[in-house]
Every structure is written in structure tokens, then in C-alpha cells.
Amino acid sequence: MFRQILYDLRNQPVIGIVSVIGTALALMLVMVSTVVYEVDYAPVAPESNRDRLLYDGGIFIRCESKSSCSGLSLHAIDRLYRCMKTPVKVAAVMKFFEPIDVSVPGGTPLIIDYRRADAEMWNIFDHTFISGSPFTEVDVKAGRAVAVIDESTARALFKTTDVVDREILVRGKLYRIRGVIRDTSPLMKWSYAQMWLPVIEWNTMVDDAHTEMFGGYGAVLMGASPADVPVMKKEAREINDGYNREIKPTGYWRVDCGAPYTQLELSQVHGSNNPPDMADYYLLRGVLTAVFLLVPAINLSSMTRSRLRRRRHEIGVRRAFGATRSEVLLAVLRENFVVTLIGGVIGLVLSMVALWMFADTFFSVDTWDIVSSPVRVSGEMLFRWSTFGWALLFCFVLNLLSAGIPAWRASRLNPVEAINQVED
């Protein structure tokens, strides 16, 4: 089989090269679009538990004449989520990272992205500590001025990552460094920050009823397994409905919360009070994949027919010497699959290189502020075994689409006519 493929490539170099390049470009487009989408929901460190997490970053309070929306307060997270039975962990994380000035005493200020979180966050997101340890629940409750910074910030401030127990100035207040974590890509929307501080309670609105529910945090819920996700959603909805029945006698207000989303759903939320339209998302993904499959399949099918027309005599001889139609069909499919696989491997490599070199173009960070850290993509983001499996499946389907009909026609050639037929 490999000898036959090499023979075809030597005798029909243009057709062979175009076939390989066409497959490579098609797979590169599929891989790029797949990885760009998967970054929003695939389990990748430090968000390796994404498949069993739910997120809620907004609360809406309505009455007959107006409505107000905000992030969650710590009180709201306690009232609506920490009382749940299904989650094994519930964390409060600042909804958006924000820029802040940091310096060593007497040094030049550095602008970095920071977030606040409670101690439970470290049990949900798997940050890698280079040195030190996370702040604890005792630190949070005692209101201690402690911080965890990433390695780039440590090097920028101290020229080393061995900085545990050293002090930094954060907006003029001294904080003691508890630990140093590996840099996190801003694409990890809930676990990214260059500096983590313990949570403090604050309200974002003070002129409405039930303002104790408003704050700047989001709730992150983790189930014991992915099967707990729908159960957590149902329980959260029931608790929210119960809270509304409880506050109904106080007036016309209604609190709409308790609708936590998965990472994929959250990536499709556009606007402060618009639920994700997953039907449009899956439709778009399906259309793009179909286009990337069918267009190259049509072109490659023409190339395959051209190759087989030049091999009619060979096929006729094989049929005359006893080769069955199924043997001819499988032989053509195998040969075409190897060519497709070669193009697929090239396309896979090209997609990884393109995604790594042009990360700023392919990936975006949803934030109101300029991201202080560069948009990085790790090897784990670019290559995962599941993605590689889909790439192989893509090659297999593309092979069937492009070679199926030409191979079937070749297997049905009459041996005598094929041998005596004049070549085009």
C-alpha cells in the first residue's frame, strides 16, 4: 500500500501535493475553530474541574417600575448557595479582575490585575504553587492583609520567586505575601489574576431594597462529579424560588438569581440579563464544521477520481486475477486514508503553530479593562487527546466523503473494459 502511494505521488506529484495541502488546510481550519471554542469550556488547569462547575455572577432585583442588577454579595452567596446540599465546594470569587498598583516599600509602582476570593477558591481551582501556600479561612475571617502573587509579578518586584513573608504595598497598604503561583492565562476567566487578596464585603448599590444582596462577587459551585451539575441547577432554582416567597410580603420586589451556568453556557451569555442561546451556538458550530468538511471533500473527490482514471488498467488487471470488488474498494479507501492522514498531521501541526503565534488574534478576554498580562496559550490548551481524537475522526470522515464514491465506481469496473480502455 505504501509503495503504491509513493508511486502515485512520484507519477502524479501535482495531484498528490494538492490532495495533501487541501486536507491540511481543511483540518487546520477545523482545529483552529475547535480550540478557540474549547478554551471557553474545556477542562484546563487551573480550571481542570470545569465539567463539574457552575458559575453565577449576577443578581437581578425587580419590581413593577424598575429593576437593578449587580454581582453577588457575600451575604447573597451564603443565603442562596452555601446552604445547598449538592455542591461539595462553594467559593466566592471577584466577578472581574481589575488593575491595581503594587510596589515594594520605596519602589516603583507596578500595575497588575488582581482579584479577591475566599479560601475555598483554592480547593476548586488547581493553581500550582511555586512557593508558599494559599491564604486560609482563618486569614479571611481575621481580615489579615495577606496576598498570593504570580511568578511574573514576583520577578518584576523582587527579581526572584522566593518571596514568601516579604511585604508589598497595595494602594498604600502593606500586605504580606503568603505564596507564589505559576502565571495563569487571562483566557481562564474565573481563575486568572496576578494577585489574589482575601474577600471583603462591599455593596455596589445603597439606594434600593435588599441591597445586602448586591456586591462584586460571583459564586462558583463544584459538584462531586459532572452528573451533579443538573442537580445543582435544580436545587439552586428551588432555593431562589423559596427566597422570593419569603420576601414577597415586603413589597413587589423579586430576586432573580439561582440560575448558575456551566462554563460553556457562560461563554454564550451576552448582556446583563440575557440567557445563553445554546441552539444558535450549536447551529453555528455545526454549519462551520459542515463547510470545513464538504468543501475540501468535493475538491479531494475530484482529485481521487483523477488518480483512479489513470489506474483503470491496474484495477482491471487486479480484477482479472481474482480481486473482489470489496478488496478493490478497501484498497482504494486505505490508500486515500493514508494520504488524508498525512495531510491531517501536517494540518494539526500548522494549527498549533498558528494558534501559538497569533494567540492575540484568535483569543479574546472579556473585560472592561486592559489586561496587564499577555494572552498566553499553554500546550494543554492547544493539544488535548480528545482534540486529537476529533482530528483523526475528521480525517476518517473526510476520507469517506472524498474517496467513497470514486472507490465504489472503481470497484465496479468491468475487467475487460478497464484493460482495453484507452487512457485519457
Short mmCIF file of C-alpha atoms in Angstrom, two decimals:
data_model
loop_
_atom_site.label_atom_id
_atom_site.label_comp_id
_atom_site.label_asym_id
_atom_site.label_seq_id
_atom_site.Cartn_x
_atom_site.Cartn_y
_atom_site.Cartn_z
CA MET A 1 0.00 0.00 0.00
CA PHE A 2 2.76 2.45 0.94
CA ARG A 3 4.67 1.57 -2.23
CA GLN A 4 1.56 2.30 -4.26
CA ILE A 5 1.12 5.68 -2.53
CA LEU A 6 4.76 6.62 -3.16
CA TYR A 7 4.40 5.51 -6.77
CA ASP A 8 1.30 7.69 -7.22
CA LEU A 9 2.99 10.70 -5.63
CA ARG A 10 6.01 10.33 -7.93
CA ASN A 11 3.95 9.90 -11.09
CA GLN A 12 1.21 12.39 -10.21
CA PRO A 13 3.01 14.94 -7.98
CA VAL A 14 0.61 17.82 -8.59
CA ILE A 15 -2.48 15.80 -7.69
CA GLY A 16 -0.75 14.26 -4.66
CA ILE A 17 0.56 17.57 -3.32
CA VAL A 18 -2.77 19.33 -3.84
CA SER A 19 -4.57 16.49 -2.04
CA VAL A 20 -2.23 16.70 0.95
CA ILE A 21 -2.35 20.51 1.09
CA GLY A 22 -6.14 20.55 0.75
CA THR A 23 -6.53 18.12 3.64
CA ALA A 24 -4.00 20.03 5.75
CA LEU A 25 -5.76 23.37 5.28
CA ALA A 26 -9.18 21.87 5.99
CA LEU A 27 -8.01 20.22 9.19
CA MET A 28 -6.16 23.37 10.25
CA LEU A 29 -9.39 25.41 9.95
CA VAL A 30 -11.35 22.83 11.95
CA MET A 31 -8.67 22.59 14.63
CA VAL A 32 -8.33 26.36 14.99
CA SER A 33 -12.09 26.85 15.34
CA THR A 34 -12.34 23.90 17.75
CA VAL A 35 -9.54 25.07 20.04
CA VAL A 36 -10.83 28.66 20.05
CA TYR A 37 -14.24 27.42 21.19
CA GLU A 38 -12.84 24.82 23.62
CA VAL A 39 -10.76 27.37 25.52
CA ASP A 40 -14.06 28.67 26.94
CA TYR A 41 -15.19 25.35 28.40
CA ALA A 42 -12.61 22.56 28.18
CA PRO A 43 -11.06 21.38 31.48
CA VAL A 44 -7.64 23.04 31.52
CA ALA A 45 -5.50 23.85 34.57
CA PRO A 46 -6.08 25.77 36.75
CA GLU A 47 -9.71 25.14 35.82
CA SER A 48 -9.39 21.38 35.49
CA ASN A 49 -12.78 20.81 37.16
CA ARG A 50 -14.81 22.78 34.63
CA ASP A 51 -17.00 19.80 33.75
CA ARG A 52 -18.43 19.78 37.28
CA LEU A 53 -18.57 23.52 37.97
CA LEU A 54 -21.38 26.06 37.86
CA TYR A 55 -20.94 29.82 37.94
CA ASP A 56 -23.27 32.64 38.93
CA GLY A 57 -22.00 36.18 38.60
CA GLY A 58 -25.17 38.28 38.59
CA ILE A 59 -28.29 39.02 40.58
CA PHE A 60 -31.38 40.91 39.42
CA ILE A 61 -33.94 42.57 41.68
CA ARG A 62 -37.19 43.62 40.03
CA CYS A 63 -40.36 45.45 40.93
CA GLU A 64 -43.23 46.86 38.87
CA SER A 65 -41.45 50.10 37.98
CA LYS A 66 -37.74 49.32 37.83
CA SER A 67 -35.03 46.73 38.16
CA SER A 68 -31.47 46.64 39.42
CA CYS A 69 -28.63 44.24 38.69
CA SER A 70 -25.23 43.62 40.20
CA GLY A 71 -22.75 41.00 41.20
CA LEU A 72 -23.38 38.97 44.33
CA SER A 73 -22.54 39.97 47.87
CA LEU A 74 -21.01 37.51 50.31
CA HIS A 75 -24.37 37.56 52.10
CA ALA A 76 -26.15 36.59 48.87
CA ILE A 77 -23.74 33.70 48.28
CA ASP A 78 -24.30 32.50 51.84
CA ARG A 79 -28.09 32.82 51.54
CA LEU A 80 -28.53 31.30 48.09
CA TYR A 81 -25.65 28.88 47.62
CA ARG A 82 -23.77 27.87 50.75
CA CYS A 83 -26.97 26.35 52.11
CA MET A 84 -27.15 23.93 49.16
CA LYS A 85 -26.66 20.22 49.79
CA THR A 86 -25.41 19.03 46.39
CA PRO A 87 -22.20 21.07 45.90
CA VAL A 88 -19.12 19.79 47.68
CA LYS A 89 -17.49 23.23 47.45
CA VAL A 90 -18.86 26.78 47.08
CA ALA A 91 -16.45 29.68 46.59
CA ALA A 92 -16.81 33.44 46.36
CA VAL A 93 -14.63 34.95 43.62
CA MET A 94 -14.49 38.56 42.50
CA LYS A 95 -16.52 38.66 39.29
CA PHE A 96 -13.97 40.60 37.23
CA PHE A 97 -10.27 41.16 37.69
CA GLU A 98 -9.22 44.79 38.00
CA PRO A 99 -5.95 46.72 37.63
CA ILE A 100 -4.21 47.83 40.81
CA ASP A 101 -0.87 49.44 41.67
CA VAL A 102 1.60 47.31 43.63
CA SER A 103 5.15 48.05 44.77
CA VAL A 104 7.80 47.09 47.25
CA PRO A 105 8.25 49.70 50.01
CA GLY A 106 10.16 52.57 48.44
CA GLY A 107 9.97 51.02 44.95
CA THR A 108 8.30 52.00 41.68
CA PRO A 109 4.61 51.03 41.42
CA LEU A 110 3.64 48.23 39.06
CA ILE A 111 0.16 47.88 37.55
CA ILE A 112 -1.15 44.30 37.72
CA ASP A 113 -4.53 42.52 37.62
CA TYR A 114 -5.94 41.48 40.98
CA ARG A 115 -8.93 39.62 42.35
CA ARG A 116 -10.39 38.79 45.73
CA ALA A 117 -11.57 35.34 46.72
CA ASP A 118 -12.30 33.26 49.78
CA ALA A 119 -10.15 30.34 50.89
CA GLU A 120 -12.46 27.79 49.26
CA MET A 121 -11.42 29.05 45.84
CA TRP A 122 -8.05 27.30 46.23
CA ASN A 123 -9.86 23.96 46.61
CA ILE A 124 -11.82 24.45 43.37
CA PHE A 125 -9.17 25.87 41.06
CA ASP A 126 -5.90 23.94 40.92
CA HIS A 127 -3.28 26.69 40.82
CA THR A 128 0.31 25.46 41.02
CA PHE A 129 2.27 26.96 43.91
CA ILE A 130 5.95 27.59 43.25
CA SER A 131 6.49 28.55 46.87
CA GLY A 132 4.42 29.20 49.96
CA SER A 133 0.74 28.36 50.32
CA PRO A 134 -2.70 29.93 49.83
CA PHE A 135 -4.32 32.13 52.42
CA THR A 136 -6.73 30.28 54.70
CA GLU A 137 -10.24 30.68 56.04
CA VAL A 138 -8.70 31.92 59.29
CA ASP A 139 -6.91 34.67 57.33
CA VAL A 140 -10.18 35.66 55.66
CA LYS A 141 -12.22 35.78 58.87
CA ALA A 142 -9.48 37.65 60.73
CA GLY A 143 -9.18 40.21 57.93
CA ARG A 144 -5.45 39.68 57.59
CA ALA A 145 -3.55 41.64 54.95
CA VAL A 146 -2.10 38.70 53.05
CA ALA A 147 -1.65 38.09 49.34
CA VAL A 148 -0.81 35.45 46.76
CA ILE A 149 1.01 36.70 43.64
CA ASP A 150 2.06 35.03 40.40
CA GLU A 151 5.65 34.36 39.40
CA SER A 152 5.86 37.20 36.85
CA THR A 153 4.80 39.73 39.49
CA ALA A 154 7.29 38.27 41.99
CA ARG A 155 10.14 38.56 39.50
CA ALA A 156 9.12 42.07 38.47
CA LEU A 157 9.07 43.25 42.09
CA PHE A 158 11.84 41.19 43.71
CA LYS A 159 13.82 39.60 40.82
CA THR A 160 13.07 36.19 42.37
CA THR A 161 10.13 33.92 43.23
CA ASP A 162 11.44 33.20 46.74
CA VAL A 163 9.38 35.99 48.30
CA VAL A 164 7.20 34.27 50.94
CA ASP A 165 6.65 36.52 54.00
CA ARG A 166 8.01 39.59 52.22
CA GLU A 167 5.85 42.71 52.14
CA ILE A 168 4.32 44.66 49.28
CA LEU A 169 2.39 47.90 49.13
CA VAL A 170 -1.09 47.62 47.61
CA ARG A 171 -2.60 51.09 47.21
CA GLY A 172 -0.52 52.25 50.12
CA LYS A 173 -1.37 49.35 52.46
CA LEU A 174 1.17 46.71 53.46
CA TYR A 175 0.36 43.09 52.57
CA ARG A 176 2.42 40.02 53.45
CA ILE A 177 2.99 37.50 50.66
CA ARG A 178 1.73 34.03 51.54
CA GLY A 179 2.52 32.23 48.29
CA VAL A 180 3.60 32.44 44.65
CA ILE A 181 1.67 30.66 41.89
CA ARG A 182 2.51 29.93 38.28
CA ASP A 183 1.29 32.50 35.78
CA THR A 184 -2.29 31.99 34.65
CA SER A 185 -3.55 32.90 31.20
CA PRO A 186 -6.21 35.66 31.10
CA LEU A 187 -8.23 33.20 29.00
CA MET A 188 -9.01 31.40 32.26
CA LYS A 189 -11.74 33.91 33.00
CA TRP A 190 -12.53 32.86 36.59
CA SER A 191 -9.14 31.71 37.84
CA TYR A 192 -6.90 34.39 36.31
CA ALA A 193 -5.30 37.08 38.43
CA GLN A 194 -1.75 38.26 39.00
CA MET A 195 -2.53 38.84 42.65
CA TRP A 196 -5.19 37.31 44.93
CA LEU A 197 -6.42 39.01 48.09
CA PRO A 198 -8.93 37.75 50.68
CA VAL A 199 -12.56 38.75 50.21
CA ILE A 200 -14.08 41.77 51.90
CA GLU A 201 -17.77 42.63 51.92
CA TRP A 202 -18.93 45.66 49.98
CA ASN A 203 -22.20 46.73 48.39
CA THR A 204 -22.39 48.15 44.90
CA MET A 205 -25.79 49.80 45.42
CA VAL A 206 -27.13 51.51 48.53
CA ASP A 207 -30.39 53.15 47.49
CA ASP A 208 -32.62 50.12 46.86
CA ALA A 209 -34.31 47.47 48.96
CA HIS A 210 -32.39 44.25 49.58
CA THR A 211 -29.04 45.92 48.84
CA GLU A 212 -27.43 43.36 51.14
CA MET A 213 -27.66 41.03 48.13
CA PHE A 214 -25.55 43.29 45.89
CA GLY A 215 -21.78 43.02 45.69
CA GLY A 216 -18.88 42.40 43.37
CA TYR A 217 -18.55 38.64 43.59
CA GLY A 218 -19.58 35.56 41.71
CA ALA A 219 -20.37 32.14 43.14
CA VAL A 220 -18.50 29.05 41.92
CA LEU A 221 -20.14 25.72 42.74
CA MET A 222 -18.38 22.37 42.40
CA GLY A 223 -20.18 19.04 42.33
CA ALA A 224 -18.68 15.68 43.22
CA SER A 225 -18.96 14.66 39.55
CA PRO A 226 -20.29 16.05 36.24
CA ALA A 227 -23.58 14.24 36.96
CA ASP A 228 -24.18 16.69 39.83
CA VAL A 229 -24.37 19.70 37.50
CA PRO A 230 -28.09 19.42 36.58
CA VAL A 231 -28.92 18.52 40.18
CA MET A 232 -27.15 21.66 41.42
CA LYS A 233 -29.04 23.76 38.88
CA LYS A 234 -32.38 22.42 40.06
CA GLU A 235 -31.56 22.89 43.74
CA ALA A 236 -30.35 26.45 43.15
CA ARG A 237 -33.59 27.30 41.36
CA GLU A 238 -35.66 25.88 44.21
CA ILE A 239 -33.74 27.89 46.82
CA ASN A 240 -34.18 31.09 44.80
CA ASP A 241 -37.93 30.49 44.50
CA GLY A 242 -38.12 29.87 48.24
CA TYR A 243 -36.31 33.13 48.93
CA ASN A 244 -38.77 35.02 46.73
CA ARG A 245 -41.71 33.55 48.63
CA GLU A 246 -40.02 34.64 51.83
CA ILE A 247 -39.56 38.30 50.78
CA LYS A 248 -42.89 38.69 48.93
CA PRO A 249 -44.67 40.30 51.91
CA THR A 250 -42.06 43.11 51.90
CA GLY A 251 -43.34 44.57 48.63
CA TYR A 252 -43.21 43.98 44.89
CA TRP A 253 -39.55 43.02 44.80
CA ARG A 254 -38.37 39.79 43.27
CA VAL A 255 -34.82 38.46 43.31
CA ASP A 256 -33.75 36.56 40.20
CA CYS A 257 -30.67 34.57 40.92
CA GLY A 258 -30.20 30.86 41.39
CA ALA A 259 -29.62 30.26 37.68
CA PRO A 260 -25.95 29.27 37.63
CA TYR A 261 -24.44 28.39 34.26
CA THR A 262 -21.88 25.89 33.08
CA GLN A 263 -18.65 27.24 31.61
CA LEU A 264 -19.93 26.69 28.07
CA GLU A 265 -23.26 28.40 28.78
CA LEU A 266 -21.49 31.28 30.48
CA SER A 267 -19.36 31.85 27.38
CA GLN A 268 -22.57 32.41 25.39
CA VAL A 269 -24.13 34.95 27.76
CA HIS A 270 -24.29 38.36 26.05
CA GLY A 271 -25.71 41.19 28.09
CA SER A 272 -26.58 41.50 31.75
CA ASN A 273 -29.94 39.73 31.61
CA ASN A 274 -29.89 37.55 28.53
CA PRO A 275 -29.82 33.77 28.96
CA PRO A 276 -27.40 31.90 26.71
CA ASP A 277 -28.73 30.88 23.32
CA MET A 278 -27.22 27.42 23.06
CA ALA A 279 -29.27 26.50 19.99
CA ASP A 280 -27.56 29.22 17.94
CA TYR A 281 -24.19 28.16 19.30
CA TYR A 282 -24.60 24.52 18.26
CA LEU A 283 -26.05 25.58 14.91
CA LEU A 284 -23.05 27.79 14.18
CA ARG A 285 -20.60 25.06 15.19
CA GLY A 286 -22.45 22.53 13.02
CA VAL A 287 -22.52 24.81 9.98
CA LEU A 288 -18.82 25.65 10.27
CA THR A 289 -17.83 22.00 10.64
CA ALA A 290 -20.03 21.00 7.67
CA VAL A 291 -18.47 23.71 5.48
CA PHE A 292 -14.95 22.71 6.51
CA LEU A 293 -15.80 19.08 5.70
CA LEU A 294 -17.80 19.36 2.49
CA VAL A 295 -15.80 21.99 0.59
CA PRO A 296 -12.45 20.15 0.77
CA ALA A 297 -14.24 16.80 0.34
CA ILE A 298 -15.64 17.92 -3.03
CA ASN A 299 -12.22 19.10 -4.19
CA LEU A 300 -10.44 15.99 -2.93
CA SER A 301 -13.08 13.78 -4.53
CA SER A 302 -12.18 15.25 -7.93
CA MET A 303 -8.52 14.57 -7.26
CA THR A 304 -9.29 10.98 -6.26
CA ARG A 305 -11.30 10.38 -9.43
CA SER A 306 -8.42 11.76 -11.50
CA ARG A 307 -5.97 9.40 -9.80
CA LEU A 308 -8.23 6.41 -10.31
CA ARG A 309 -8.79 7.17 -14.01
CA ARG A 310 -5.05 6.80 -14.50
CA ARG A 311 -5.14 3.46 -12.67
CA ARG A 312 -8.00 1.83 -14.61
CA HIS A 313 -5.68 -0.66 -16.28
CA GLU A 314 -4.15 -1.65 -12.94
CA ILE A 315 -7.59 -2.09 -11.36
CA GLY A 316 -8.74 -4.12 -14.37
CA VAL A 317 -5.72 -6.44 -14.08
CA ARG A 318 -6.33 -6.93 -10.35
CA ARG A 319 -9.98 -7.74 -11.01
CA ALA A 320 -8.98 -10.17 -13.79
CA PHE A 321 -6.65 -12.01 -11.41
CA GLY A 322 -9.42 -12.55 -8.88
CA ALA A 323 -9.57 -9.43 -6.72
CA THR A 324 -13.11 -8.92 -5.47
CA ARG A 325 -14.96 -5.63 -5.60
CA SER A 326 -14.73 -5.26 -1.82
CA GLU A 327 -10.96 -5.81 -1.93
CA VAL A 328 -10.55 -3.10 -4.57
CA LEU A 329 -12.85 -0.77 -2.64
CA LEU A 330 -10.98 -1.24 0.63
CA ALA A 331 -7.59 -0.88 -1.07
CA VAL A 332 -8.55 2.48 -2.58
CA LEU A 333 -10.02 3.70 0.71
CA ARG A 334 -6.91 2.64 2.64
CA GLU A 335 -4.59 4.38 0.22
CA ASN A 336 -6.66 7.55 0.26
CA PHE A 337 -6.86 7.45 4.06
CA VAL A 338 -3.07 7.39 4.35
CA VAL A 339 -2.84 10.44 2.08
CA THR A 340 -5.58 12.13 4.14
CA LEU A 341 -3.80 11.23 7.38
CA ILE A 342 -0.54 12.72 6.13
CA GLY A 343 -2.37 15.94 5.31
CA GLY A 344 -4.14 15.75 8.67
CA VAL A 345 -0.88 15.53 10.62
CA ILE A 346 0.51 18.50 8.70
CA GLY A 347 -2.72 20.42 9.34
CA LEU A 348 -2.58 19.60 13.05
CA VAL A 349 0.96 20.94 13.33
CA LEU A 350 0.07 24.06 11.32
CA SER A 351 -2.95 24.76 13.55
CA MET A 352 -0.85 24.50 16.75
CA VAL A 353 1.78 26.85 15.31
CA ALA A 354 -0.84 29.36 14.10
CA LEU A 355 -2.69 29.37 17.43
CA TRP A 356 0.53 29.84 19.39
CA MET A 357 1.95 32.59 17.16
CA PHE A 358 -1.29 34.55 16.75
CA ALA A 359 -2.89 33.99 20.16
CA ASP A 360 -3.81 37.68 20.47
CA THR A 361 -5.77 37.43 17.21
CA PHE A 362 -7.62 34.18 17.84
CA PHE A 363 -8.42 34.62 21.54
CA SER A 364 -10.12 37.49 23.33
CA VAL A 365 -10.53 38.36 27.00
CA ASP A 366 -13.93 39.72 28.07
CA THR A 367 -13.13 42.64 30.35
CA TRP A 368 -13.70 46.36 30.60
CA ASP A 369 -10.05 46.96 31.40
CA ILE A 370 -6.82 46.40 29.52
CA VAL A 371 -5.29 43.09 30.55
CA SER A 372 -1.96 43.62 32.28
CA SER A 373 -0.75 40.11 31.47
CA PRO A 374 -0.19 38.95 27.86
CA VAL A 375 -2.64 36.46 26.40
CA ARG A 376 -0.86 33.13 26.73
CA VAL A 377 -1.84 29.72 25.42
CA SER A 378 -0.32 26.67 27.05
CA GLY A 379 0.41 23.34 25.43
CA GLU A 380 -2.53 21.90 27.37
CA MET A 381 -4.86 24.43 25.76
CA LEU A 382 -3.55 23.77 22.26
CA PHE A 383 -3.31 19.99 22.39
CA ARG A 384 -5.50 17.56 24.24
CA TRP A 385 -6.03 13.89 23.43
CA SER A 386 -9.75 14.42 22.92
CA THR A 387 -8.99 17.12 20.34
CA PHE A 388 -6.51 14.81 18.63
CA GLY A 389 -9.21 12.12 18.55
CA TRP A 390 -11.61 14.52 16.85
CA ALA A 391 -8.87 15.36 14.35
CA LEU A 392 -8.48 11.68 13.47
CA LEU A 393 -12.24 11.32 13.14
CA PHE A 394 -12.26 14.36 10.86
CA CYS A 395 -9.63 12.70 8.64
CA PHE A 396 -11.66 9.49 8.55
CA VAL A 397 -14.90 11.25 7.60
CA LEU A 398 -13.11 13.40 5.03
CA ASN A 399 -11.63 10.23 3.54
CA LEU A 400 -15.05 8.60 3.21
CA LEU A 401 -16.60 11.72 1.70
CA SER A 402 -13.82 12.31 -0.82
CA ALA A 403 -12.98 8.72 -1.80
CA GLY A 404 -16.17 6.78 -1.14
CA ILE A 405 -17.95 7.27 -4.48
CA PRO A 406 -14.80 7.16 -6.68
CA ALA A 407 -13.67 3.96 -4.91
CA TRP A 408 -17.10 2.38 -5.30
CA ARG A 409 -17.10 3.15 -9.04
CA ALA A 410 -13.57 1.83 -9.43
CA SER A 411 -14.52 -1.45 -7.75
CA ARG A 412 -17.36 -1.95 -10.23
CA LEU A 413 -15.22 -1.56 -13.36
CA ASN A 414 -15.55 -4.40 -15.84
CA PRO A 415 -12.06 -6.02 -16.02
CA VAL A 416 -12.07 -6.45 -19.79
CA GLU A 417 -13.27 -2.92 -20.48
CA ALA A 418 -10.82 -1.44 -17.95
CA ILE A 419 -7.85 -3.27 -19.51
CA ASN A 420 -8.78 -2.36 -23.11
CA GLN A 421 -9.95 1.19 -22.40
CA VAL A 422 -7.75 3.88 -23.88
CA GLU A 423 -6.28 6.16 -21.20
CA ASP A 424 -7.32 9.83 -21.32
#
